[in-house]
Amino acid sequence: MRAGSVNDIVANGLCTGCGACESIAGRGSMRMGLSPEGFMRPRLVGRLERATEERALAVCTGRSMPRPPAAEGPVHRIFGRILHMGRGHATDPTIRFRGATGGVLTALATFLIESGRVEGVLHVGTTREDPMATEPRLSSTRAEVLAASGSRYGPAAPLRMVGELLDAGRLFAFIGKPCDVATLRRMALTDPRIDRQVPYMLAMFCGGSPSIDATHNVVRRFGAEPSQVTAFRYRGHGWPGPTFVRTANGQEFRQTYDETWFSGLRYELMFRCKVCTDGISEHADVVAGDCWVMENGKPTHREVGDGWNIEIARTQRGAELLKAAITAGFLHEEPFSIPELEAMHDDHGLKKRSVFWRLAGLALTARPRPRHSGHRVVRAGLLEASPREAWSAFSGVVTRLLKGRNHESPITAPARAAIESGD
Ligand SMILES: Cc1cc2nc3c(=O)[nH]c(=O)nc-3n(C[C@H](O)[C@H](O)[C@H](O)COP(=O)(O)OP(=O)(O)OC[C@H]3O[C@@H](n4cnc5c(N)ncnc54)[C@H](O)[C@@H]3O)c2cc1C
């Protein structure tokens, strides 16, 4: 069963929060804002014509993922097409230090701008008014790209700006989560301007996107209130770098990546992330992730030195981009093997093996579910998941659905906060 309206998508927890529907419907009709649940969601602020809603639904990855492009090379059963892969980092020490990992995405964006391949890069950064909130922006200088580096583990809606940039005839690259890139690829199926005006799409590996409560609860852990925060970083400034909070009275707090994420922090991940088939972005030209140091067969998140990314080219264009950025001195790269990738990122292997069983839970309980053709989900679920993994995924999602824990407020509910001041 497919969701039949934008409200169905949101109310059933299938929205990724990308903002494409605002771009399509226009801000007078739909506007992204923080939902009562703390996610970035479309809020109805005017009349939504059915024809407009159909256009929004046609690109929505809450409804259907695009098919990964036909293979130009070997297709890994979990990680998809790998035309080229390496471990690398930005050669500029500032970018490498401030980036989430090794600064590869920031270095590629900088190269694309400085080589004149694009005018700017559409991505997200901190809002001026609230250091915990995230907004989309077009960065067109090295300083602007750098200012938006780092991972933001909270609501972001990078595609809410894409319509106005296309209308203005701008030539730009895009950086976003795998679901953001997948939506842009879907938009390209009906809007030919995207292939002309967005020649490069870059993504990061993504294990899921939390509600804003994760951020607020980190702040409260330090005994501070979100309203007092004047600076906030999830990571970066090291590898992975501390979570960093500064308050209006000048106090500074830091904790490690593991203290933030693996010591009982209370928050919800988007339900859509639990049924995600593409955390490793098969739709990007280049995708980057952490190239963790392994200790006793497991990745360590200790600060073990300067950051290293995994970088994977999915398309010929992405492979050419990596090569050109290396030749121009923006990136350093070394070999990295498939067995190393499999061992380091089996969290994404588990996600892929589990998702068939979660989607089966949606089907069994007659809930709408996203289509995901071409992502090898059935194969991973039936041939690779252990009975324990399958049962845990299936029973977990059915329990959640029966308790209504996928439900979110309808799009008519007022926003908890808007993404921009003045809204
Ligand atoms: C929600 C989330 C989940 C992640 N999960 C994983 C994971 O499971 N495994 C893994 O290896 N890595 C994960 N990462 C990616 C990792 O943190 C790094 O982003 C990645 O290694 C790229 O590093 P970098 O140094 O090249 O990035 P940078 O050079 O620092 O560039 C980061 C870019 O990402 C953009 N960005 C940051 N946050 C968001 C966001 N929320 N939505 C859209 N764009 C954003 C920024 O605008 C910037 O352009 C995740 C990141 C996020 C935001």
Short mmCIF file of C-alpha atoms and ligand atoms in Angstrom, two decimals:
data_model
loop_
_atom_site.label_atom_id
_atom_site.label_comp_id
_atom_site.label_asym_id
_atom_site.label_seq_id
_atom_site.Cartn_x
_atom_site.Cartn_y
_atom_site.Cartn_z
CA MET A 1 0.00 0.00 0.00
CA ARG A 2 1.33 3.49 -0.94
CA ALA A 3 0.58 6.71 0.91
CA GLY A 4 -1.98 8.78 -1.01
CA SER A 5 -1.30 12.27 0.32
CA VAL A 6 1.45 14.34 1.88
CA ASN A 7 -0.44 14.07 5.15
CA ASP A 8 -0.44 10.25 4.87
CA ILE A 9 3.33 10.34 4.41
CA VAL A 10 3.87 12.54 7.47
CA ALA A 11 1.24 10.96 9.74
CA ASN A 12 2.62 7.45 9.07
CA GLY A 13 6.20 8.45 9.84
CA LEU A 14 7.41 8.11 6.25
CA CYS A 15 8.58 11.69 5.70
CA THR A 16 12.36 12.19 5.43
CA GLY A 17 12.07 15.93 6.12
CA CYS A 18 13.97 16.90 2.95
CA GLY A 19 11.82 19.94 2.10
CA ALA A 20 11.22 19.10 -1.58
CA CYS A 21 7.44 19.45 -1.13
CA GLU A 22 7.86 23.05 0.07
CA SER A 23 9.94 23.74 -3.04
CA ILE A 24 7.24 22.27 -5.27
CA ALA A 25 4.13 23.64 -3.54
CA GLY A 26 5.56 27.05 -2.69
CA ARG A 27 5.95 28.67 0.73
CA GLY A 28 2.47 30.15 0.61
CA SER A 29 1.05 26.65 0.66
CA MET A 30 3.46 24.43 2.56
CA ARG A 31 6.33 25.42 4.79
CA MET A 32 8.89 23.30 6.62
CA GLY A 33 8.96 23.71 10.38
CA LEU A 34 9.66 21.66 13.49
CA SER A 35 6.76 19.31 14.12
CA PRO A 36 5.46 18.65 17.64
CA GLU A 37 7.65 15.49 17.51
CA GLY A 38 10.77 17.58 16.84
CA PHE A 39 11.31 16.66 13.17
CA MET A 40 11.44 18.97 10.17
CA ARG A 41 8.08 18.46 8.50
CA PRO A 42 5.88 20.24 5.95
CA ARG A 43 3.16 22.31 7.65
CA LEU A 44 0.11 23.36 5.68
CA VAL A 45 -0.04 27.16 5.70
CA GLY A 46 -2.35 27.76 2.72
CA ARG A 47 -4.38 25.97 0.10
CA LEU A 48 -2.80 22.85 -1.45
CA GLU A 49 -4.21 22.01 -4.88
CA ARG A 50 -4.49 18.27 -5.61
CA ALA A 51 -2.40 18.63 -8.80
CA THR A 52 0.39 20.27 -6.78
CA GLU A 53 0.18 17.56 -4.14
CA GLU A 54 0.48 14.91 -6.87
CA ARG A 55 3.68 16.60 -8.10
CA ALA A 56 5.08 16.57 -4.56
CA LEU A 57 4.12 12.91 -4.09
CA ALA A 58 5.76 12.01 -7.40
CA VAL A 59 9.20 12.98 -6.03
CA CYS A 60 8.70 11.90 -2.41
CA THR A 61 10.99 9.10 -1.21
CA GLY A 62 8.57 8.50 1.64
CA ARG A 63 6.49 6.99 -1.14
CA SER A 64 9.04 5.55 -3.54
CA MET A 65 12.81 5.42 -3.88
CA PRO A 66 14.22 5.92 -7.35
CA ARG A 67 15.88 2.87 -8.91
CA PRO A 68 19.66 3.04 -8.62
CA PRO A 69 21.11 3.83 -12.06
CA ALA A 70 22.07 0.84 -14.23
CA ALA A 71 25.35 -0.65 -13.07
CA GLU A 72 28.46 0.69 -14.77
CA GLY A 73 30.60 -1.67 -12.70
CA PRO A 74 30.45 -4.32 -9.99
CA VAL A 75 27.49 -4.15 -7.59
CA HIS A 76 28.20 -5.16 -4.00
CA ARG A 77 25.24 -6.98 -2.41
CA ILE A 78 25.11 -4.54 0.52
CA PHE A 79 27.07 -1.46 -0.53
CA GLY A 80 25.87 -1.21 -4.14
CA ARG A 81 27.86 0.01 -7.13
CA ILE A 82 31.47 0.79 -6.36
CA LEU A 83 33.22 2.28 -9.39
CA HIS A 84 36.07 3.53 -7.27
CA MET A 85 36.81 3.46 -3.54
CA GLY A 86 39.59 4.79 -1.34
CA ARG A 87 40.33 6.11 2.13
CA GLY A 88 41.17 9.77 2.00
CA HIS A 89 41.11 13.20 3.54
CA ALA A 90 41.23 16.88 2.65
CA THR A 91 44.81 18.05 2.13
CA ASP A 92 43.99 21.42 3.68
CA PRO A 93 44.61 20.87 7.43
CA THR A 94 41.88 23.35 8.45
CA ILE A 95 39.24 21.58 6.37
CA ARG A 96 40.42 18.21 7.64
CA PHE A 97 40.32 19.39 11.27
CA ARG A 98 36.96 21.14 11.11
CA GLY A 99 35.21 18.56 8.90
CA ALA A 100 33.05 15.85 10.44
CA THR A 101 35.57 13.18 9.49
CA GLY A 102 38.46 13.99 7.12
CA GLY A 103 36.75 16.89 5.35
CA VAL A 104 36.35 15.08 2.02
CA LEU A 105 32.89 16.53 1.29
CA THR A 106 34.03 20.06 2.12
CA ALA A 107 37.21 19.62 0.03
CA LEU A 108 35.20 18.32 -2.96
CA ALA A 109 32.76 21.23 -2.66
CA THR A 110 35.65 23.69 -2.50
CA PHE A 111 37.27 22.09 -5.55
CA LEU A 112 34.01 22.22 -7.53
CA ILE A 113 33.65 25.95 -6.83
CA GLU A 114 37.30 26.95 -7.27
CA SER A 115 37.67 24.96 -10.50
CA GLY A 116 34.61 26.78 -11.90
CA ARG A 117 32.59 23.58 -12.38
CA VAL A 118 29.72 25.05 -10.34
CA GLU A 119 28.78 28.46 -8.96
CA GLY A 120 28.07 27.14 -5.52
CA VAL A 121 27.03 24.22 -3.35
CA LEU A 122 23.58 23.72 -1.86
CA HIS A 123 23.95 22.17 1.58
CA VAL A 124 23.02 22.89 5.19
CA GLY A 125 24.59 24.83 8.04
CA THR A 126 23.77 26.39 11.38
CA THR A 127 21.20 29.18 11.45
CA ARG A 128 22.42 32.57 12.69
CA GLU A 129 19.65 32.86 15.26
CA ASP A 130 19.89 29.41 16.82
CA PRO A 131 23.16 27.40 16.81
CA MET A 132 21.18 24.16 17.27
CA ALA A 133 18.96 24.72 14.24
CA THR A 134 19.92 23.87 10.67
CA GLU A 135 19.06 25.67 7.45
CA PRO A 136 19.85 25.19 3.76
CA ARG A 137 22.20 27.60 2.01
CA LEU A 138 24.09 28.10 -1.23
CA SER A 139 27.78 28.42 -0.39
CA SER A 140 29.92 29.94 -3.11
CA THR A 141 33.30 30.54 -1.44
CA ARG A 142 35.73 28.32 0.44
CA ALA A 143 34.96 30.18 3.67
CA GLU A 144 31.22 29.67 3.26
CA VAL A 145 31.61 25.96 2.49
CA LEU A 146 33.90 25.53 5.49
CA ALA A 147 31.47 27.35 7.79
CA ALA A 148 28.86 24.68 6.98
CA SER A 149 31.20 21.68 7.44
CA GLY A 150 30.55 19.05 10.09
CA SER A 151 27.69 16.60 10.63
CA ARG A 152 24.40 17.88 11.97
CA TYR A 153 22.51 15.07 13.66
CA GLY A 154 19.22 16.86 13.71
CA PRO A 155 16.36 18.12 11.54
CA ALA A 156 17.51 19.66 8.26
CA ALA A 157 15.59 20.35 5.07
CA PRO A 158 18.17 21.01 2.36
CA LEU A 159 15.78 20.71 -0.60
CA ARG A 160 13.41 23.46 0.49
CA MET A 161 15.70 25.85 -1.42
CA VAL A 162 16.18 23.82 -4.57
CA GLY A 163 13.18 25.27 -6.44
CA GLU A 164 14.28 28.87 -6.11
CA LEU A 165 17.85 28.03 -7.24
CA LEU A 166 16.55 26.17 -10.29
CA ASP A 167 14.18 29.04 -11.12
CA ALA A 168 17.08 31.49 -10.86
CA GLY A 169 19.09 29.41 -13.36
CA ARG A 170 21.93 28.73 -10.89
CA LEU A 171 24.50 25.98 -11.54
CA PHE A 172 25.26 24.19 -8.31
CA ALA A 173 26.37 20.97 -6.64
CA PHE A 174 24.36 19.36 -3.84
CA ILE A 175 25.48 17.77 -0.57
CA GLY A 176 22.96 15.96 1.60
CA LYS A 177 21.93 12.75 3.27
CA PRO A 178 21.25 9.71 1.06
CA CYS A 179 17.47 10.33 1.23
CA ASP A 180 17.95 13.96 0.15
CA VAL A 181 20.01 12.86 -2.85
CA ALA A 182 17.50 10.12 -3.73
CA THR A 183 14.71 12.72 -3.72
CA LEU A 184 16.72 14.99 -6.00
CA ARG A 185 17.23 12.05 -8.40
CA ARG A 186 13.48 11.50 -8.38
CA MET A 187 12.90 15.17 -9.09
CA ALA A 188 15.28 14.84 -12.06
CA LEU A 189 12.91 12.28 -13.60
CA THR A 190 10.30 15.01 -14.13
CA ASP A 191 12.35 18.24 -14.03
CA PRO A 192 15.05 18.29 -16.74
CA ARG A 193 16.67 21.37 -15.18
CA ILE A 194 18.17 19.18 -12.46
CA ASP A 195 20.48 17.25 -14.78
CA ARG A 196 21.55 20.55 -16.39
CA GLN A 197 21.90 22.69 -13.27
CA VAL A 198 22.93 20.17 -10.58
CA PRO A 199 25.81 18.27 -12.19
CA TYR A 200 27.20 16.80 -8.95
CA MET A 201 25.39 15.19 -6.02
CA LEU A 202 27.41 14.21 -2.94
CA ALA A 203 26.24 12.39 0.16
CA MET A 204 27.43 10.97 3.44
CA PHE A 205 26.79 7.51 4.89
CA CYS A 206 23.79 7.90 7.20
CA GLY A 207 22.67 5.69 10.06
CA GLY A 208 19.57 7.81 10.71
CA SER A 209 18.49 11.28 11.67
CA PRO A 210 17.32 12.08 15.22
CA SER A 211 14.71 14.57 16.41
CA ILE A 212 15.81 17.93 17.82
CA ASP A 213 15.30 16.42 21.29
CA ALA A 214 18.66 14.66 20.92
CA THR A 215 20.36 18.04 20.67
CA HIS A 216 18.33 19.62 23.46
CA ASN A 217 18.90 16.64 25.76
CA VAL A 218 22.68 16.83 25.19
CA VAL A 219 22.52 20.45 26.35
CA ARG A 220 20.39 19.59 29.39
CA ARG A 221 22.84 16.88 30.39
CA PHE A 222 25.38 19.63 31.00
CA GLY A 223 22.90 21.38 33.30
CA ALA A 224 22.21 24.10 30.69
CA GLU A 225 19.01 25.05 28.88
CA PRO A 226 18.70 25.10 25.06
CA SER A 227 17.65 28.79 25.22
CA GLN A 228 21.10 29.65 26.71
CA VAL A 229 23.16 28.05 23.92
CA THR A 230 25.31 30.34 21.77
CA ALA A 231 27.43 27.68 20.02
CA PHE A 232 26.82 23.99 19.36
CA ARG A 233 28.76 21.33 17.44
CA TYR A 234 27.89 17.65 17.21
CA ARG A 235 31.42 16.68 16.13
CA GLY A 236 34.32 17.92 13.98
CA HIS A 237 37.34 19.91 15.26
CA GLY A 238 39.10 16.55 15.66
CA TRP A 239 38.03 13.06 14.66
CA PRO A 240 35.29 12.46 15.45
CA GLY A 241 35.72 15.53 17.65
CA PRO A 242 33.80 16.32 20.83
CA THR A 243 30.21 17.42 21.09
CA PHE A 244 30.65 21.06 22.05
CA VAL A 245 28.30 23.50 23.76
CA ARG A 246 28.87 27.15 24.74
CA THR A 247 26.29 29.10 26.71
CA ALA A 248 25.51 32.82 26.95
CA ASN A 249 27.38 33.11 30.29
CA GLY A 250 30.58 31.84 28.63
CA GLN A 251 30.54 28.30 30.00
CA GLU A 252 31.85 25.61 27.65
CA PHE A 253 31.04 21.89 27.79
CA ARG A 254 32.48 18.99 25.84
CA GLN A 255 31.87 15.25 25.74
CA THR A 256 33.15 12.48 23.51
CA TYR A 257 31.22 10.96 20.59
CA ASP A 258 30.55 7.80 22.63
CA GLU A 259 29.44 9.83 25.68
CA THR A 260 26.95 11.63 23.42
CA TRP A 261 25.51 8.69 21.50
CA PHE A 262 26.16 5.57 23.58
CA SER A 263 25.30 6.50 27.17
CA GLY A 264 21.54 6.60 27.34
CA LEU A 265 20.74 9.82 25.48
CA ARG A 266 16.95 10.09 25.10
CA TYR A 267 15.73 10.78 21.57
CA GLU A 268 13.73 9.36 18.67
CA LEU A 269 15.11 8.52 15.24
CA MET A 270 12.77 9.23 12.37
CA PHE A 271 10.60 6.15 11.75
CA ARG A 272 11.46 6.53 8.04
CA CYS A 273 15.12 5.86 8.95
CA LYS A 274 14.12 2.47 10.38
CA VAL A 275 12.79 1.42 6.97
CA CYS A 276 15.62 3.05 5.03
CA THR A 277 17.06 0.93 2.20
CA ASP A 278 19.85 3.32 1.24
CA GLY A 279 21.97 4.52 4.18
CA ILE A 280 25.05 4.24 1.96
CA SER A 281 23.68 6.45 -0.85
CA GLU A 282 23.58 4.50 -4.07
CA HIS A 283 22.26 7.62 -5.80
CA ALA A 284 25.12 10.02 -5.12
CA ASP A 285 28.02 10.61 -7.52
CA VAL A 286 30.34 10.34 -4.50
CA VAL A 287 29.48 9.19 -0.99
CA ALA A 288 31.74 9.65 2.04
CA GLY A 289 31.69 7.94 5.42
CA ASP A 290 33.94 7.46 8.41
CA CYS A 291 37.01 5.31 7.90
CA TRP A 292 37.19 4.33 11.56
CA VAL A 293 40.30 2.80 13.11
CA MET A 294 39.55 -0.82 14.03
CA GLU A 295 40.34 -2.20 17.50
CA ASN A 296 39.63 -5.86 18.27
CA GLY A 297 37.62 -6.15 15.06
CA LYS A 298 35.38 -3.19 15.91
CA PRO A 299 35.51 0.50 14.96
CA THR A 300 36.73 2.75 17.75
CA HIS A 301 35.37 6.26 18.15
CA ARG A 302 38.30 7.36 20.33
CA GLU A 303 40.25 10.38 19.10
CA VAL A 304 43.05 8.50 17.36
CA GLY A 305 44.47 11.22 15.14
CA ASP A 306 43.47 13.23 12.10
CA GLY A 307 40.31 12.17 10.27
CA TRP A 308 40.03 9.68 7.43
CA ASN A 309 37.00 9.21 5.20
CA ILE A 310 35.91 6.34 3.04
CA GLU A 311 35.08 7.77 -0.37
CA ILE A 312 33.10 5.82 -2.94
CA ALA A 313 32.33 6.91 -6.52
CA ARG A 314 28.97 5.57 -7.71
CA THR A 315 29.07 7.12 -11.19
CA GLN A 316 31.71 7.83 -13.84
CA ARG A 317 31.17 11.51 -13.08
CA GLY A 318 31.91 10.86 -9.41
CA ALA A 319 35.04 8.84 -10.25
CA GLU A 320 36.28 11.64 -12.51
CA LEU A 321 35.58 14.20 -9.77
CA LEU A 322 37.62 12.29 -7.18
CA LYS A 323 40.51 11.88 -9.63
CA ALA A 324 40.47 15.57 -10.59
CA ALA A 325 40.32 16.72 -6.94
CA ILE A 326 43.29 14.48 -6.11
CA THR A 327 45.28 15.73 -9.12
CA ALA A 328 44.49 19.35 -8.21
CA GLY A 329 45.79 18.73 -4.69
CA PHE A 330 42.50 19.06 -2.78
CA LEU A 331 42.35 15.43 -1.64
CA HIS A 332 44.80 12.78 -0.53
CA GLU A 333 43.76 9.17 -1.14
CA GLU A 334 45.05 5.66 -0.33
CA PRO A 335 43.70 2.22 -1.25
CA PHE A 336 40.85 0.70 0.74
CA SER A 337 39.40 -2.78 0.22
CA ILE A 338 35.92 -4.29 0.15
CA PRO A 339 36.66 -6.68 3.08
CA GLU A 340 37.76 -3.67 5.15
CA LEU A 341 34.53 -1.84 4.22
CA GLU A 342 32.40 -4.88 5.13
CA ALA A 343 34.07 -5.26 8.53
CA MET A 344 34.00 -1.56 9.39
CA HIS A 345 30.42 -0.78 8.34
CA ASP A 346 28.49 -3.92 9.18
CA ASP A 347 26.04 -1.55 10.90
CA HIS A 348 24.92 -0.77 7.35
CA GLY A 349 24.99 -4.48 6.50
CA LEU A 350 22.61 -5.10 9.41
CA LYS A 351 20.36 -2.25 8.26
CA LYS A 352 20.15 -3.76 4.78
CA ARG A 353 19.53 -7.29 6.07
CA SER A 354 16.81 -6.03 8.45
CA VAL A 355 14.84 -3.70 6.23
CA PHE A 356 12.98 -6.42 4.29
CA TRP A 357 11.58 -7.69 7.59
CA ARG A 358 10.58 -4.20 8.70
CA LEU A 359 8.83 -3.57 5.38
CA ALA A 360 7.12 -6.94 5.81
CA GLY A 361 5.85 -5.68 9.18
CA LEU A 362 4.36 -2.63 7.45
CA ALA A 363 2.74 -4.85 4.80
CA LEU A 364 1.32 -7.28 7.35
CA THR A 365 -0.29 -4.50 9.37
CA ALA A 366 -1.62 -2.85 6.15
CA ARG A 367 0.40 0.34 6.65
CA PRO A 368 1.70 2.40 3.72
CA ARG A 369 5.32 1.67 2.86
CA PRO A 370 7.90 3.12 0.49
CA ARG A 371 8.74 1.30 -2.76
CA HIS A 372 12.43 0.46 -3.08
CA SER A 373 13.03 -1.41 -6.36
CA GLY A 374 16.63 -2.18 -7.24
CA HIS A 375 18.07 -1.88 -3.74
CA ARG A 376 18.55 -5.68 -3.27
CA VAL A 377 16.38 -5.60 -0.16
CA VAL A 378 14.59 -8.92 -0.68
CA ARG A 379 17.85 -10.72 -1.37
CA ALA A 380 19.54 -9.28 1.74
CA GLY A 381 16.53 -10.10 3.93
CA LEU A 382 15.90 -13.64 2.68
CA LEU A 383 19.42 -14.84 1.93
CA GLU A 384 21.62 -12.96 4.34
CA ALA A 385 19.72 -12.05 7.52
CA SER A 386 20.14 -14.55 10.35
CA PRO A 387 16.86 -15.83 11.88
CA ARG A 388 17.61 -13.73 14.94
CA GLU A 389 18.17 -10.54 12.88
CA ALA A 390 14.99 -11.19 10.89
CA TRP A 391 12.85 -11.79 13.99
CA SER A 392 14.27 -8.82 15.86
CA ALA A 393 13.58 -6.49 12.89
CA PHE A 394 10.09 -7.88 12.23
CA SER A 395 8.87 -8.09 15.82
CA GLY A 396 10.41 -4.72 16.66
CA VAL A 397 8.62 -2.89 13.89
CA VAL A 398 5.28 -4.66 14.42
CA THR A 399 5.37 -3.80 18.14
CA ARG A 400 6.16 -0.19 17.27
CA LEU A 401 3.34 -0.03 14.73
CA LEU A 402 0.78 -1.62 17.06
CA LYS A 403 1.69 0.92 19.74
CA GLY A 404 1.32 3.71 17.14
CA ARG A 405 4.92 4.78 17.67
CA ASN A 406 5.32 5.61 13.99
CA HIS A 407 2.50 8.17 14.17
CA GLU A 408 3.28 11.84 13.79
CA SER A 409 1.07 14.93 13.98
CA PRO A 410 -0.84 15.83 10.81
CA ILE A 411 0.48 18.56 8.52
CA THR A 412 -2.22 20.89 9.83
CA ALA A 413 -0.69 20.88 13.34
CA PRO A 414 1.15 24.12 14.09
CA ALA A 415 4.94 24.04 13.83
CA ARG A 416 6.84 23.80 17.12
CA ALA A 417 9.31 26.25 15.59
CA ALA A 418 10.03 27.40 12.09
CA ILE A 419 13.38 26.88 10.42
CA GLU A 420 13.91 30.58 9.85
CA SER A 421 13.22 33.53 12.10
CA GLY A 422 10.28 35.63 11.07
CA ASP A 423 8.17 32.65 9.97
C1 LIG B 1 22.45 12.25 10.27
C2 LIG B 1 23.82 11.68 9.94
C3 LIG B 1 24.08 10.32 10.12
C4 LIG B 1 25.34 9.80 9.81
N1 LIG B 1 25.56 8.44 9.93
C5 LIG B 1 26.76 7.92 9.55
C6 LIG B 1 27.00 6.52 9.58
O1 LIG B 1 26.11 5.73 9.91
N2 LIG B 1 28.23 6.05 9.20
C7 LIG B 1 29.22 6.91 8.79
O2 LIG B 1 30.32 6.45 8.45
N3 LIG B 1 29.01 8.23 8.72
C8 LIG B 1 27.81 8.76 9.09
N4 LIG B 1 27.59 10.10 9.02
C9 LIG B 1 28.52 10.86 8.19
C10 LIG B 1 29.74 11.39 8.86
O3 LIG B 1 29.35 12.01 10.07
C11 LIG B 1 30.38 12.43 7.92
O4 LIG B 1 29.40 13.36 7.52
C12 LIG B 1 30.96 11.88 6.67
O5 LIG B 1 31.99 10.98 7.03
C13 LIG B 1 31.53 12.99 5.81
O6 LIG B 1 32.60 13.57 6.49
P1 LIG B 1 33.34 14.83 5.91
O7 LIG B 1 34.44 15.19 6.85
O8 LIG B 1 33.69 14.60 4.48
O9 LIG B 1 32.19 15.94 6.00
P2 LIG B 1 32.28 17.54 5.99
O10 LIG B 1 33.47 17.89 5.10
O11 LIG B 1 32.32 17.99 7.37
O12 LIG B 1 30.99 17.92 5.26
C14 LIG B 1 29.74 17.58 5.80
C15 LIG B 1 28.68 18.05 4.83
O13 LIG B 1 27.46 17.44 5.18
C16 LIG B 1 26.40 18.39 5.22
N5 LIG B 1 25.49 17.97 6.29
C17 LIG B 1 25.76 17.87 7.61
N6 LIG B 1 24.70 17.44 8.28
C18 LIG B 1 23.70 17.26 7.38
C19 LIG B 1 22.35 16.84 7.48
N7 LIG B 1 21.79 16.51 8.65
N8 LIG B 1 21.60 16.77 6.34
C20 LIG B 1 22.15 17.11 5.15
N9 LIG B 1 23.45 17.51 5.00
C21 LIG B 1 24.20 17.58 6.10
C22 LIG B 1 27.09 19.72 5.56
O14 LIG B 1 26.34 20.79 5.04
C23 LIG B 1 28.46 19.56 4.86
O15 LIG B 1 28.40 20.05 3.55
C24 LIG B 1 26.35 10.65 9.32
C25 LIG B 1 26.09 12.02 9.16
C26 LIG B 1 24.83 12.54 9.46
C27 LIG B 1 24.58 14.02 9.26
#
